[in-house]
């Protein structure tokens, strides 16, 4: 198959593209750095010529909720319109478990909800794959607030997934038929976000004092089981301990 990957130079997009290529598929990378701009639409029609499926694994720059919604809205509209013109038969979106159980959360969550709305209302057959946070999310969340070796971080309960595991799922889904909303995809074990950040920083040799609090970008609307996978979830194999033992990569 000929499969385009939007966000092909990013963490999950690059891994997804690699798994698809290993399976013998032709991958068309979509990235601004490669001359295809989802904001302006430049290069999209040429990139999607003859493409069977598109995997959308883009992320947004760290901006406000309104700016993030606008970013994801513009890129998704441009991508779907180009897919329709090209006759693409399957749009696959990487999304986030639990974002519909809250109205708040981070700016990124707000943008992902807008993406889902546009895809569900669009005319390109689709699959939305909701995934839990990645194994590196603890250290990432702490980095948002770190100042002079001290970081605040919410004591969230999450069930993180290895980046390679979710990339494999996206590659598999892209080669199949559109499913609508895919079951939640998660790692095998619940984890405390503060402990995840501490242990990841230890492996990476970073000394950061962590201060648990709900006053940061991750608020109490995300507490409890909100971000955990629902019933009949697809459980990926790689544990957080295994990911740490491999160097937190």
Short mmCIF file of C-alpha atoms in Angstrom, two decimals:
data_model
loop_
_atom_site.label_atom_id
_atom_site.label_comp_id
_atom_site.label_asym_id
_atom_site.label_seq_id
_atom_site.Cartn_x
_atom_site.Cartn_y
_atom_site.Cartn_z
CA UNK A 1 0.00 0.00 0.00
CA UNK A 2 0.92 3.64 -0.44
CA UNK A 3 0.50 5.31 2.96
CA UNK A 4 1.18 8.91 3.91
CA UNK A 5 2.26 9.78 7.45
CA UNK A 6 1.58 13.31 8.67
CA UNK A 7 4.09 14.29 11.34
CA UNK A 8 6.56 11.83 9.83
CA UNK A 9 9.58 13.44 11.50
CA UNK A 10 8.01 13.41 14.98
CA UNK A 11 8.32 10.84 17.75
CA UNK A 12 5.35 8.63 16.84
CA UNK A 13 5.15 9.50 13.16
CA UNK A 14 8.74 8.45 12.49
CA UNK A 15 8.24 5.16 14.31
CA UNK A 16 4.99 4.48 12.44
CA UNK A 17 6.64 5.18 9.11
CA UNK A 18 9.48 2.82 9.99
CA UNK A 19 7.12 -0.05 10.87
CA UNK A 20 5.16 0.47 7.66
CA UNK A 21 8.32 0.44 5.56
CA UNK A 22 9.55 -2.71 7.27
CA UNK A 23 6.26 -4.36 6.32
CA UNK A 24 6.86 -3.49 2.67
CA UNK A 25 4.57 -0.49 2.29
CA UNK A 26 5.49 2.69 0.44
CA UNK A 27 5.53 5.58 2.91
CA UNK A 28 4.99 9.19 1.86
CA UNK A 29 6.28 11.46 4.66
CA UNK A 30 4.31 14.65 5.29
CA UNK A 31 6.23 17.29 7.20
CA UNK A 32 6.95 20.99 6.80
CA UNK A 33 10.67 20.20 6.91
CA UNK A 34 10.15 17.95 3.88
CA UNK A 35 8.28 20.57 1.87
CA UNK A 36 4.66 19.70 2.71
CA UNK A 37 2.91 22.35 4.81
CA UNK A 38 -0.37 21.40 6.47
CA UNK A 39 -1.08 24.99 7.51
CA UNK A 40 -0.93 26.44 3.99
CA UNK A 41 -1.69 23.21 2.13
CA UNK A 42 1.46 23.63 0.05
CA UNK A 43 2.61 20.32 -1.45
CA UNK A 44 -0.34 18.32 -0.10
CA UNK A 45 -2.01 17.43 -3.39
CA UNK A 46 1.23 16.17 -4.87
CA UNK A 47 2.10 14.20 -1.73
CA UNK A 48 -1.28 12.44 -1.59
CA UNK A 49 -1.43 11.41 -5.24
CA UNK A 50 -2.17 7.68 -5.33
CA UNK A 51 -2.19 7.37 -1.54
CA UNK A 52 -4.45 4.69 -0.04
CA UNK A 53 -4.37 5.78 3.62
CA UNK A 54 -3.13 8.64 5.77
CA UNK A 55 -1.89 8.41 9.36
CA UNK A 56 -2.15 11.71 11.25
CA UNK A 57 0.37 11.78 14.09
CA UNK A 58 1.08 15.52 14.12
CA UNK A 59 1.54 17.51 17.29
CA UNK A 60 1.13 21.21 17.95
CA UNK A 61 3.53 23.89 19.17
CA UNK A 62 3.11 24.85 22.86
CA UNK A 63 0.51 27.62 22.55
CA UNK A 64 -2.84 28.58 24.13
CA UNK A 65 -6.00 26.42 23.89
CA UNK A 66 -7.54 28.75 21.28
CA UNK A 67 -4.36 28.75 19.19
CA UNK A 68 -4.05 24.97 19.51
CA UNK A 69 -7.65 24.43 18.38
CA UNK A 70 -7.02 26.75 15.44
CA UNK A 71 -3.80 24.91 14.54
CA UNK A 72 -5.36 21.45 14.63
CA UNK A 73 -8.51 22.75 12.93
CA UNK A 74 -6.60 24.27 10.02
CA UNK A 75 -4.26 21.32 9.50
CA UNK A 76 -7.08 18.78 9.73
CA UNK A 77 -9.35 20.65 7.31
CA UNK A 78 -6.53 21.00 4.80
CA UNK A 79 -5.54 17.37 5.13
CA UNK A 80 -9.10 16.03 4.80
CA UNK A 81 -9.83 18.25 1.80
CA UNK A 82 -6.68 17.08 0.02
CA UNK A 83 -7.49 13.47 0.87
CA UNK A 84 -10.95 13.85 -0.63
CA UNK A 85 -9.51 15.31 -3.83
CA UNK A 86 -6.98 12.47 -4.04
CA UNK A 87 -9.51 9.70 -3.32
CA UNK A 88 -7.81 8.57 -0.10
CA UNK A 89 -9.85 5.71 1.39
CA UNK A 90 -8.78 5.78 5.05
CA UNK A 91 -7.81 8.53 7.51
CA UNK A 92 -6.21 7.29 10.75
CA UNK A 93 -5.91 9.70 13.68
CA UNK A 94 -3.82 9.19 16.79
CA UNK A 95 -5.87 10.61 19.66
CA UNK A 96 -5.95 10.44 23.48
CA UNK A 97 -7.86 8.21 25.88
CA UNK A 98 -10.23 10.05 28.20
CA UNK A 99 -10.37 13.48 26.57
CA UNK A 100 -14.15 13.28 26.20
CA UNK A 101 -14.62 12.71 29.91
CA UNK A 102 -13.42 16.25 30.65
CA UNK A 103 -13.96 19.69 29.17
CA UNK A 104 -10.57 21.00 30.28
CA UNK A 105 -7.16 19.46 30.37
CA UNK A 106 -4.21 20.83 28.44
CA UNK A 107 -4.37 22.96 25.30
CA UNK A 108 -3.30 19.86 23.38
CA UNK A 109 -6.38 17.98 24.57
CA UNK A 110 -8.61 20.80 23.37
CA UNK A 111 -7.00 20.63 19.95
CA UNK A 112 -7.38 16.87 19.73
CA UNK A 113 -11.10 17.14 20.48
CA UNK A 114 -11.40 19.56 17.54
CA UNK A 115 -9.52 17.13 15.30
CA UNK A 116 -11.87 14.30 16.23
CA UNK A 117 -14.95 16.45 15.57
CA UNK A 118 -13.78 17.41 12.09
CA UNK A 119 -12.85 13.84 11.16
CA UNK A 120 -16.15 12.42 12.40
CA UNK A 121 -18.07 15.06 10.40
CA UNK A 122 -15.90 14.65 7.29
CA UNK A 123 -16.41 12.52 4.20
CA UNK A 124 -13.17 10.50 4.28
CA UNK A 125 -13.63 7.07 5.95
CA UNK A 126 -11.78 7.13 9.26
CA UNK A 127 -10.42 5.37 12.30
CA UNK A 128 -9.65 7.27 15.52
CA UNK A 129 -7.15 5.46 17.74
CA UNK A 130 -7.31 6.72 21.36
CA UNK A 131 -4.05 6.01 23.18
CA UNK A 132 -2.95 6.60 26.74
CA UNK A 133 0.03 8.81 27.58
CA UNK A 134 3.43 7.65 26.38
CA UNK A 135 6.09 6.34 28.74
CA UNK A 136 8.03 9.60 28.50
CA UNK A 137 5.04 11.72 29.57
CA UNK A 138 6.07 12.01 33.21
CA UNK A 139 9.42 13.63 32.48
CA UNK A 140 7.84 15.73 29.71
CA UNK A 141 5.13 17.07 32.05
CA UNK A 142 7.75 17.97 34.65
CA UNK A 143 9.82 19.80 32.03
CA UNK A 144 6.91 22.19 31.36
CA UNK A 145 7.30 23.80 34.78
CA UNK A 146 10.94 23.17 35.66
CA UNK A 147 12.79 26.20 36.99
CA UNK A 148 16.21 26.06 38.68
CA UNK A 149 16.01 22.29 39.19
CA UNK A 150 12.48 22.32 40.67
CA UNK A 151 9.31 21.25 38.86
CA UNK A 152 5.64 21.04 39.82
CA UNK A 153 3.72 18.03 38.54
CA UNK A 154 0.20 16.67 38.99
CA UNK A 155 -0.19 13.31 40.81
CA UNK A 156 -2.09 11.80 37.90
CA UNK A 157 -2.97 8.13 37.54
CA UNK A 158 -2.12 6.99 34.01
CA UNK A 159 -1.55 3.70 32.18
CA UNK A 160 1.29 4.64 29.86
CA UNK A 161 2.20 3.00 26.59
CA UNK A 162 5.58 2.61 24.88
CA UNK A 163 5.99 4.82 21.79
CA UNK A 164 6.95 1.80 19.66
CA UNK A 165 3.83 -0.07 20.78
CA UNK A 166 1.38 2.64 19.72
CA UNK A 167 3.29 3.15 16.47
CA UNK A 168 2.85 -0.55 15.67
CA UNK A 169 -0.89 -0.26 16.29
CA UNK A 170 -1.17 2.79 14.00
CA UNK A 171 0.73 0.97 11.24
CA UNK A 172 -1.54 -2.04 11.60
CA UNK A 173 -4.73 0.03 11.57
CA UNK A 174 -3.61 2.02 8.52
CA UNK A 175 -3.31 -1.15 6.45
CA UNK A 176 -6.81 -2.33 7.35
CA UNK A 177 -10.35 -1.10 6.77
CA UNK A 178 -11.78 2.02 8.48
CA UNK A 179 -13.21 1.15 11.90
CA UNK A 180 -14.66 4.39 13.22
CA UNK A 181 -13.63 4.69 16.86
CA UNK A 182 -11.01 2.09 17.74
CA UNK A 183 -10.95 0.66 21.25
CA UNK A 184 -8.66 2.41 23.73
CA UNK A 185 -5.00 1.40 23.45
CA UNK A 186 -2.93 1.37 26.65
CA UNK A 187 0.16 0.00 28.31
CA UNK A 188 -0.06 -2.94 30.71
CA UNK A 189 0.15 -1.19 34.09
CA UNK A 190 -1.20 1.94 35.84
CA UNK A 191 1.47 4.33 37.06
CA UNK A 192 1.68 7.49 39.17
CA UNK A 193 2.89 10.39 37.05
CA UNK A 194 5.14 11.82 39.76
CA UNK A 195 6.90 8.49 40.19
CA UNK A 196 7.23 8.14 36.42
CA UNK A 197 8.92 11.52 36.17
CA UNK A 198 11.28 10.75 39.04
CA UNK A 199 12.31 7.36 37.67
CA UNK A 200 12.74 8.62 34.11
CA UNK A 201 14.92 11.52 35.24
CA UNK A 202 17.01 9.08 37.31
CA UNK A 203 17.66 6.96 34.22
CA UNK A 204 18.52 10.03 32.17
CA UNK A 205 20.81 11.35 34.91
CA UNK A 206 18.74 14.48 35.51
CA UNK A 207 18.37 15.92 39.00
CA UNK A 208 14.98 17.57 39.38
CA UNK A 209 13.07 18.14 42.61
CA UNK A 210 9.41 17.26 41.97
CA UNK A 211 6.60 19.05 43.81
CA UNK A 212 3.20 17.31 43.44
CA UNK A 213 0.35 19.79 42.93
CA UNK A 214 -2.89 20.29 41.01
CA UNK A 215 -2.13 23.96 40.38
CA UNK A 216 -0.19 23.43 37.15
CA UNK A 217 -1.26 22.72 33.55
CA UNK A 218 -2.68 19.29 34.53
CA UNK A 219 -5.59 20.07 36.83
CA UNK A 220 -8.04 18.12 39.00
CA UNK A 221 -10.41 17.52 36.08
CA UNK A 222 -7.93 14.81 35.06
CA UNK A 223 -7.79 13.11 38.49
CA UNK A 224 -8.94 9.60 39.34
CA UNK A 225 -9.64 7.16 36.51
CA UNK A 226 -10.30 9.80 33.84
CA UNK A 227 -7.19 9.01 31.77
CA UNK A 228 -7.29 5.22 32.25
CA UNK A 229 -8.46 2.97 29.40
CA UNK A 230 -12.08 1.83 29.22
CA UNK A 231 -13.43 -1.69 29.07
CA UNK A 232 -12.23 -4.01 26.30
CA UNK A 233 -9.11 -1.89 25.80
CA UNK A 234 -6.25 -3.20 23.72
CA UNK A 235 -3.28 -3.69 26.04
CA UNK A 236 0.20 -3.29 24.58
CA UNK A 237 3.03 -5.47 25.92
CA UNK A 238 5.87 -3.13 26.95
CA UNK A 239 5.92 -2.18 30.63
CA UNK A 240 7.24 1.09 31.99
CA UNK A 241 10.04 -0.83 33.75
CA UNK A 242 11.09 -2.42 30.45
CA UNK A 243 11.13 0.97 28.74
CA UNK A 244 13.31 2.40 31.52
CA UNK A 245 15.65 -0.60 31.34
CA UNK A 246 16.08 0.10 27.61
CA UNK A 247 17.32 3.60 28.42
CA UNK A 248 14.02 5.53 28.41
CA UNK A 249 14.04 5.79 24.63
#
